[in-house]
């Protein structure tokens, strides 16, 4: 996967995080607090400034009330 594909995948993942947060009717602050991360970190993940580790993906998925696999559903296209 080249840099262009990684950027596109990252964008789709960020959009998926927003979609799931909106579906859960939650704020960025509430998701960040439940995940145990700083709100600024969560915002920066959402805008592409921060990378996200696999561990953080699992923590955010839990805070969103979904399985981590749900974050990746449909992102391959």
PDB file of C-alpha atoms in Angstrom:
ATOM      1  CA  UNK A   1       0.000   0.000   0.000  1.00  0.00           C
ATOM      2  CA  UNK A   2       1.583   3.236  -1.154  1.00  0.00           C
ATOM      3  CA  UNK A   3       1.346   6.649   0.485  1.00  0.00           C
ATOM      4  CA  UNK A   4      -1.671   7.675  -1.598  1.00  0.00           C
ATOM      5  CA  UNK A   5      -3.583   4.563  -0.600  1.00  0.00           C
ATOM      6  CA  UNK A   6      -2.664   5.052   3.059  1.00  0.00           C
ATOM      7  CA  UNK A   7      -3.919   8.647   2.987  1.00  0.00           C
ATOM      8  CA  UNK A   8      -7.162   7.594   1.312  1.00  0.00           C
ATOM      9  CA  UNK A   9      -7.639   4.781   3.822  1.00  0.00           C
ATOM     10  CA  UNK A  10      -6.943   7.183   6.703  1.00  0.00           C
ATOM     11  CA  UNK A  11      -9.549   9.592   5.357  1.00  0.00           C
ATOM     12  CA  UNK A  12     -12.149   6.822   5.092  1.00  0.00           C
ATOM     13  CA  UNK A  13     -11.346   5.692   8.647  1.00  0.00           C
ATOM     14  CA  UNK A  14     -11.738   9.258   9.961  1.00  0.00           C
ATOM     15  CA  UNK A  15     -15.080   9.590   8.193  1.00  0.00           C
ATOM     16  CA  UNK A  16     -16.153   6.246   9.658  1.00  0.00           C
ATOM     17  CA  UNK A  17     -15.261   7.411  13.174  1.00  0.00           C
ATOM     18  CA  UNK A  18     -17.376  10.536  12.648  1.00  0.00           C
ATOM     19  CA  UNK A  19     -20.245   8.495  11.241  1.00  0.00           C
ATOM     20  CA  UNK A  20     -20.268   6.106  14.198  1.00  0.00           C
ATOM     21  CA  UNK A  21     -19.990   8.962  16.700  1.00  0.00           C
ATOM     22  CA  UNK A  22     -22.930  10.755  15.074  1.00  0.00           C
ATOM     23  CA  UNK A  23     -24.942   7.532  14.979  1.00  0.00           C
ATOM     24  CA  UNK A  24     -24.303   7.109  18.713  1.00  0.00           C
ATOM     25  CA  UNK A  25     -25.319  10.770  19.228  1.00  0.00           C
ATOM     26  CA  UNK A  26     -22.143  11.411  21.221  1.00  0.00           C
ATOM     27  CA  UNK A  27     -19.770  14.342  21.466  1.00  0.00           C
ATOM     28  CA  UNK A  28     -16.054  14.195  20.768  1.00  0.00           C
ATOM     29  CA  UNK A  29     -15.464  15.002  24.424  1.00  0.00           C
ATOM     30  CA  UNK A  30     -17.626  12.122  25.668  1.00  0.00           C
ATOM     31  CA  UNK A  31     -15.957   9.593  23.367  1.00  0.00           C
ATOM     32  CA  UNK A  32     -12.497  10.844  24.335  1.00  0.00           C
ATOM     33  CA  UNK A  33     -13.329  10.709  28.053  1.00  0.00           C
ATOM     34  CA  UNK A  34     -14.706   7.175  27.833  1.00  0.00           C
ATOM     35  CA  UNK A  35     -11.701   6.075  25.781  1.00  0.00           C
ATOM     36  CA  UNK A  36      -9.326   7.660  28.289  1.00  0.00           C
ATOM     37  CA  UNK A  37      -7.691   9.909  25.713  1.00  0.00           C
ATOM     38  CA  UNK A  38      -7.391  13.666  25.595  1.00  0.00           C
ATOM     39  CA  UNK A  39     -10.114  15.384  23.586  1.00  0.00           C
ATOM     40  CA  UNK A  40      -7.443  17.186  21.547  1.00  0.00           C
ATOM     41  CA  UNK A  41      -5.947  13.819  20.594  1.00  0.00           C
ATOM     42  CA  UNK A  42      -9.362  12.553  19.474  1.00  0.00           C
ATOM     43  CA  UNK A  43      -9.982  15.733  17.463  1.00  0.00           C
ATOM     44  CA  UNK A  44      -6.540  15.445  15.866  1.00  0.00           C
ATOM     45  CA  UNK A  45      -7.192  11.823  14.907  1.00  0.00           C
ATOM     46  CA  UNK A  46     -10.439  12.990  13.330  1.00  0.00           C
ATOM     47  CA  UNK A  47      -8.777  15.715  11.299  1.00  0.00           C
ATOM     48  CA  UNK A  48      -5.784  13.603  10.276  1.00  0.00           C
ATOM     49  CA  UNK A  49      -3.166  15.425  12.351  1.00  0.00           C
ATOM     50  CA  UNK A  50      -2.514  12.433  14.635  1.00  0.00           C
ATOM     51  CA  UNK A  51      -1.951   8.844  13.644  1.00  0.00           C
ATOM     52  CA  UNK A  52      -3.766   6.175  15.580  1.00  0.00           C
ATOM     53  CA  UNK A  53      -2.307   2.955  16.938  1.00  0.00           C
ATOM     54  CA  UNK A  54      -4.012  -0.408  16.884  1.00  0.00           C
ATOM     55  CA  UNK A  55      -4.497  -0.219  20.657  1.00  0.00           C
ATOM     56  CA  UNK A  56      -6.168   3.181  20.279  1.00  0.00           C
ATOM     57  CA  UNK A  57      -8.452   1.797  17.579  1.00  0.00           C
ATOM     58  CA  UNK A  58      -9.708  -0.858  19.997  1.00  0.00           C
ATOM     59  CA  UNK A  59     -10.172   1.701  22.793  1.00  0.00           C
ATOM     60  CA  UNK A  60     -12.098   4.100  20.541  1.00  0.00           C
ATOM     61  CA  UNK A  61     -14.236   1.266  19.172  1.00  0.00           C
ATOM     62  CA  UNK A  62     -15.160   0.300  22.736  1.00  0.00           C
ATOM     63  CA  UNK A  63     -16.033   3.917  23.541  1.00  0.00           C
ATOM     64  CA  UNK A  64     -18.213   4.046  20.426  1.00  0.00           C
ATOM     65  CA  UNK A  65     -19.929   0.821  21.463  1.00  0.00           C
ATOM     66  CA  UNK A  66     -18.825  -1.155  18.413  1.00  0.00           C
ATOM     67  CA  UNK A  67     -16.442  -3.977  17.656  1.00  0.00           C
ATOM     68  CA  UNK A  68     -13.136  -2.783  16.184  1.00  0.00           C
ATOM     69  CA  UNK A  69     -13.983  -4.660  12.971  1.00  0.00           C
ATOM     70  CA  UNK A  70     -16.982  -2.341  12.581  1.00  0.00           C
ATOM     71  CA  UNK A  71     -14.604   0.608  12.215  1.00  0.00           C
ATOM     72  CA  UNK A  72     -13.108  -1.019   9.130  1.00  0.00           C
ATOM     73  CA  UNK A  73     -16.312  -2.285   7.531  1.00  0.00           C
ATOM     74  CA  UNK A  74     -16.524  -0.971   3.978  1.00  0.00           C
ATOM     75  CA  UNK A  75     -13.202   0.898   4.054  1.00  0.00           C
ATOM     76  CA  UNK A  76     -11.484  -1.258   1.437  1.00  0.00           C
ATOM     77  CA  UNK A  77     -13.128   0.464  -1.531  1.00  0.00           C
TER      78      UNK A  77
END
